[in-house]
XYZ file of C-alpha atoms in Angstrom:
367
model
C 38.049 82.646 133.370
C 39.849 79.456 132.307
C 41.402 77.407 135.123
C 44.066 76.039 132.886
C 46.401 77.432 130.330
C 49.002 75.743 127.942
C 51.680 77.955 126.364
C 55.043 77.586 124.618
C 57.626 77.064 127.259
C 61.033 75.630 126.437
C 64.350 77.032 127.657
C 67.826 75.701 127.522
C 70.221 75.688 130.503
C 71.994 78.936 129.595
C 68.580 80.710 129.692
C 67.603 79.493 133.127
C 67.115 83.032 134.434
C 64.747 83.779 131.585
C 62.683 80.714 132.515
C 62.682 81.838 136.151
C 61.552 85.244 135.252
C 58.543 84.015 133.193
C 57.524 81.584 135.959
C 57.724 84.451 138.471
C 55.689 86.655 136.206
C 52.987 84.097 135.751
C 52.944 83.462 139.483
C 52.242 87.108 140.176
C 49.255 86.831 137.669
C 47.879 83.842 139.595
C 49.225 80.928 137.483
C 51.119 78.024 138.866
C 53.157 75.562 136.888
C 51.175 72.110 136.597
C 53.087 70.171 133.917
C 56.034 70.457 131.542
C 55.846 69.053 127.993
C 58.481 68.780 125.422
C 57.979 72.353 124.093
C 54.936 73.559 126.146
C 53.963 73.926 129.879
C 50.549 73.753 131.380
C 49.640 76.188 134.088
C 46.557 76.193 136.363
C 44.903 79.056 138.101
C 45.279 79.292 141.933
C 44.531 81.760 144.588
C 47.869 81.263 146.110
C 50.055 79.899 143.255
C 53.132 77.951 144.352
C 56.435 79.573 143.385
C 58.926 77.778 141.231
C 62.700 77.732 141.265
C 64.705 76.767 138.225
C 68.384 75.975 137.869
C 70.624 73.908 135.708
C 70.561 70.232 136.638
C 73.747 69.108 138.343
C 75.241 65.693 138.690
C 73.752 64.231 135.465
C 76.211 61.435 135.047
C 75.571 57.856 136.300
C 78.578 57.742 138.449
C 77.838 56.561 142.027
C 79.545 59.508 143.573
C 77.384 61.953 141.415
C 74.211 60.051 142.047
C 74.884 60.368 145.781
C 75.545 64.143 145.610
C 72.398 64.575 143.566
C 70.362 62.665 146.022
C 71.785 64.650 148.958
C 71.088 67.897 147.100
C 67.526 67.074 146.324
C 66.968 65.991 149.904
C 68.264 69.214 151.056
C 65.995 71.111 148.843
C 63.081 69.059 150.004
C 63.868 69.934 153.647
C 63.933 73.564 152.601
C 60.335 73.259 151.227
C 60.967 72.681 147.565
C 59.602 69.622 145.561
C 61.334 68.588 142.391
C 58.352 68.942 139.983
C 60.338 67.922 136.819
C 63.734 67.741 135.143
C 63.602 68.884 131.551
C 65.932 70.565 129.053
C 68.890 69.956 131.444
C 67.199 71.993 134.302
C 65.678 71.200 137.671
C 62.099 72.599 138.076
C 61.367 72.955 141.790
C 58.041 73.924 143.153
C 57.200 75.061 146.621
C 55.382 72.633 148.831
C 51.538 73.422 149.318
C 50.994 76.293 151.699
C 54.541 77.171 152.017
C 56.731 80.137 150.974
C 60.334 78.861 151.070
C 63.239 81.080 150.405
C 64.967 80.813 147.075
C 67.329 77.892 146.827
C 70.231 80.197 145.673
C 70.329 83.535 147.607
C 73.982 84.385 146.989
C 74.768 85.351 143.370
C 78.502 84.699 143.717
C 77.908 81.302 145.144
C 75.241 80.564 142.533
C 77.696 81.487 139.774
C 80.522 79.357 141.192
C 78.523 76.305 142.077
C 75.916 76.271 139.454
C 76.051 78.542 136.431
C 79.825 78.547 135.768
C 80.079 74.827 134.954
C 76.653 74.689 133.168
C 77.494 77.634 130.880
C 80.858 76.169 130.083
C 79.348 72.772 129.220
C 76.859 74.418 126.971
C 79.478 76.406 125.056
C 81.759 73.276 124.869
C 78.955 71.272 123.355
C 78.120 73.864 120.726
C 81.700 74.429 119.676
C 82.717 70.791 119.717
C 79.972 69.846 117.275
C 80.465 72.797 114.924
C 84.247 72.783 115.037
C 84.266 68.865 114.366
C 81.833 69.442 111.598
C 83.853 72.198 110.015
C 87.155 70.358 110.455
C 85.705 67.145 108.895
C 84.275 69.065 105.988
C 87.424 71.078 105.422
C 89.562 67.852 105.684
C 87.435 66.072 103.264
C 87.662 68.976 100.798
C 91.517 69.319 100.879
C 91.901 65.581 100.686
C 89.388 64.855 97.913
C 89.404 68.188 96.133
C 85.823 67.533 94.817
C 84.532 69.613 91.864
C 82.656 71.917 94.158
C 81.705 74.148 91.259
C 79.251 71.473 90.046
C 76.722 72.419 92.615
C 76.374 75.764 90.851
C 74.708 73.974 88.034
C 71.993 72.593 90.362
C 69.400 74.715 92.133
C 68.772 71.938 94.603
C 72.438 71.536 95.535
C 72.876 75.312 95.940
C 69.904 75.511 98.187
C 71.102 72.640 100.295
C 74.563 74.255 100.661
C 72.905 77.574 101.594
C 70.824 76.042 104.371
C 73.860 73.996 105.575
C 75.922 77.127 105.927
C 72.942 78.880 107.707
C 72.772 75.997 110.116
C 76.495 76.206 110.869
C 76.398 79.983 111.242
C 73.439 79.597 113.676
C 75.145 77.062 115.775
C 78.275 79.141 115.976
C 76.343 82.298 116.845
C 74.579 80.377 119.694
C 77.837 79.148 120.969
C 79.422 82.635 120.888
C 76.265 83.885 122.666
C 76.758 81.345 125.481
C 80.414 82.553 125.922
C 79.340 86.241 125.973
C 76.625 85.584 128.480
C 79.017 83.660 130.605
C 81.270 86.578 130.773
C 78.387 88.868 131.789
C 77.412 86.351 134.633
C 80.944 86.191 135.831
C 81.277 90.050 135.990
C 77.980 90.381 137.730
C 78.961 87.943 140.330
C 82.273 89.627 140.869
C 80.513 93.062 141.319
C 77.920 91.502 143.719
C 75.062 92.186 141.286
C 72.201 89.851 140.301
C 72.777 87.321 137.591
C 71.543 89.098 134.203
C 68.299 87.881 132.701
C 68.307 87.056 128.959
C 65.821 88.520 126.785
C 62.707 86.325 126.644
C 62.282 86.324 122.756
C 65.805 85.385 122.143
C 65.714 82.681 125.004
C 62.522 81.232 123.450
C 64.225 81.031 120.020
C 67.251 79.176 121.515
C 64.855 76.874 123.170
C 63.244 76.162 119.895
C 66.522 75.074 118.334
C 65.509 71.474 118.067
C 62.567 72.476 115.958
C 64.560 74.804 113.860
C 67.216 72.087 113.298
C 64.553 69.692 112.333
C 63.157 72.075 109.805
C 66.615 72.688 108.383
C 67.223 68.832 108.140
C 63.985 68.551 106.236
C 64.834 71.420 103.780
C 68.293 69.891 103.270
C 66.828 66.429 102.482
C 64.303 67.991 100.114
C 66.910 70.134 98.414
C 69.131 67.044 97.941
C 66.239 65.147 96.570
C 65.348 67.993 94.321
C 68.912 68.144 93.013
C 68.706 64.465 91.973
C 65.235 64.832 90.463
C 66.154 67.956 88.503
C 68.890 66.020 86.412
C 67.519 65.042 83.081
C 68.907 61.810 81.526
C 68.698 59.877 78.281
C 69.958 56.367 77.900
C 68.472 55.802 74.419
C 71.425 57.349 72.617
C 74.593 55.517 72.126
C 75.990 56.536 75.435
C 74.584 58.253 78.515
C 73.500 61.852 78.155
C 72.590 64.108 81.175
C 71.720 67.701 81.503
C 70.994 70.015 84.418
C 69.997 73.665 84.600
C 70.194 76.277 87.355
C 69.966 79.954 87.731
C 73.738 80.254 87.258
C 73.999 78.095 84.126
C 73.377 74.752 82.385
C 75.631 71.708 82.268
C 75.476 68.830 79.703
C 77.567 65.712 79.756
C 77.829 62.794 77.300
C 79.774 59.586 77.756
C 79.930 56.865 75.059
C 81.868 53.667 75.216
C 81.576 51.770 71.982
C 83.478 50.162 69.073
C 83.570 53.624 67.315
C 85.811 54.809 70.159
C 85.211 56.230 73.568
C 83.870 59.799 73.661
C 83.390 62.054 76.603
C 81.964 65.618 76.288
C 81.359 68.043 79.135
C 79.684 71.525 78.343
C 79.169 74.116 80.946
C 77.233 77.249 79.792
C 77.766 79.745 82.633
C 75.810 82.991 83.259
C 78.782 84.459 85.067
C 82.373 84.921 83.988
C 83.763 84.085 87.417
C 82.086 80.673 87.321
C 83.369 79.967 83.941
C 86.818 80.808 85.075
C 86.649 78.520 87.970
C 85.335 75.659 85.849
C 87.934 76.142 83.181
C 90.906 76.347 85.731
C 89.622 73.198 87.619
C 89.238 71.060 84.534
C 92.739 71.916 83.425
C 94.132 71.260 86.977
C 92.426 67.767 87.067
C 94.448 66.751 83.983
C 97.655 67.090 85.967
C 96.457 65.386 89.180
C 96.633 61.511 88.887
C 94.329 60.969 91.891
C 91.567 63.155 90.627
C 91.942 61.858 87.068
C 90.970 58.309 88.288
C 88.185 59.654 90.552
C 86.456 61.269 87.609
C 87.054 58.179 85.312
C 89.749 59.513 82.945
C 91.358 56.483 81.372
C 94.779 57.912 81.067
C 97.491 59.215 83.302
C 98.536 62.819 83.829
C 99.142 64.900 80.682
C 100.622 68.297 79.825
C 98.193 70.757 78.297
C 99.319 72.853 75.281
C 97.766 76.049 74.422
C 96.400 75.923 70.908
C 94.896 78.482 68.427
C 91.674 76.790 67.134
C 89.618 79.912 66.725
C 88.181 79.888 70.209
C 88.967 82.475 73.039
C 91.074 79.945 74.792
C 91.839 76.280 73.916
C 94.164 73.671 75.357
C 95.031 70.279 73.819
C 96.537 67.184 75.156
C 97.152 63.595 74.099
C 98.028 60.135 75.466
C 98.496 56.753 73.879
C 95.219 56.004 72.279
C 93.479 59.358 72.548
C 93.368 63.071 72.710
C 91.653 65.770 74.668
C 90.510 69.389 74.462
C 89.493 72.077 76.812
C 87.749 75.178 75.348
C 86.567 78.390 76.852
C 84.412 80.601 74.549
C 82.980 83.577 76.410
C 81.225 82.070 79.443
C 80.942 78.546 77.947
C 83.541 75.904 78.961
C 83.831 72.589 76.884
C 85.834 69.568 77.772
C 86.223 66.707 75.294
C 88.120 63.429 75.232
C 87.988 61.006 72.333
C 89.828 57.929 71.132
C 89.175 58.024 67.396
C 88.421 61.701 66.675
C 90.897 64.379 65.920
C 90.006 67.118 68.358
C 92.479 69.476 66.961
C 90.259 69.759 63.854
C 87.683 72.528 64.601
C 85.229 70.970 62.049
C 85.146 67.732 64.047
C 84.749 69.503 67.277
C 81.879 71.698 65.918
C 80.020 68.677 64.650
C 80.240 67.088 68.148
C 78.986 70.273 69.804
C 76.091 70.790 67.371
C 75.028 67.107 68.007
C 75.358 67.586 71.739
C 73.091 70.708 71.669
C 70.412 68.915 69.684
C 70.504 65.849 71.886
C 70.177 68.050 74.922
C 67.181 69.796 73.540
C 65.412 66.477 73.347
C 65.633 65.760 77.101
C 62.494 66.480 78.958
């Protein structure tokens, strides 16, 4: 039989009772805790394994008052027969001194709740919610302030994947925060009823302990998705202007910008595979023309304009003009087209169709 064993062992402070239960179970089987790693623990076989006691670490600040209280508490535990083996994951890991069988450090569930778990669980929940709420508030604030063209991400598989995993990450963090609040209520009720502190399920507790790894994987996926979004964009600088195209499962976007003596020209084409997406794109493109801040952000070289619905033979068409140029927004089925030109008459359907045919041919040449 092996005299040493290494296994996954990482718990967070809210799952201290799950850690305690696993250590007690292994001690009953003849294994005593030898060493704690970042995500694993090493156990050694012993005829009389020394028991462990685990509890959330208290007095973690560097204030002199807290340091003194911490020192006094550890000295008290030492006198009671407990050595501090390690401090990891926000928890104290005590181990019985050799050839001793000391009483548990906390024997009164109500006192343990009031003195140890109550504050620790609150701190855990507070940390979860502060991070997530700040994150959500910042993102929402930026959205309402900047009003970005969020729908652009639907034309990039990488951008959609990044957003999906970002939302999954936020949802997971919120779930963990709510779980701490729920468990805290259970502990309070158990203490008030004089019952033992409830023990979390080991599988769920191990998952929560693995959150740093899960978060790392999500960050890597997010970065790869963002890089994939950039790499999937096809560009061509050999034409008179800059031509870019991108395709996703929801549609294809093509954009062409030309600044030359022939007159500036800008064409955006969004071929959507869903009518709801075409409606969002069309509505936002029209809204931008009436918002001065957004116009400058997306490099429109004119002020706000008033759109006029026009009958040009398309399902829907809106025209507008300014000193030195004119613009056109078209919706034909699930395709939305936005054009601005200085020296082209965009109210002439023949002129518009010539530009669109050229755009499609040029987009086909991109690799």
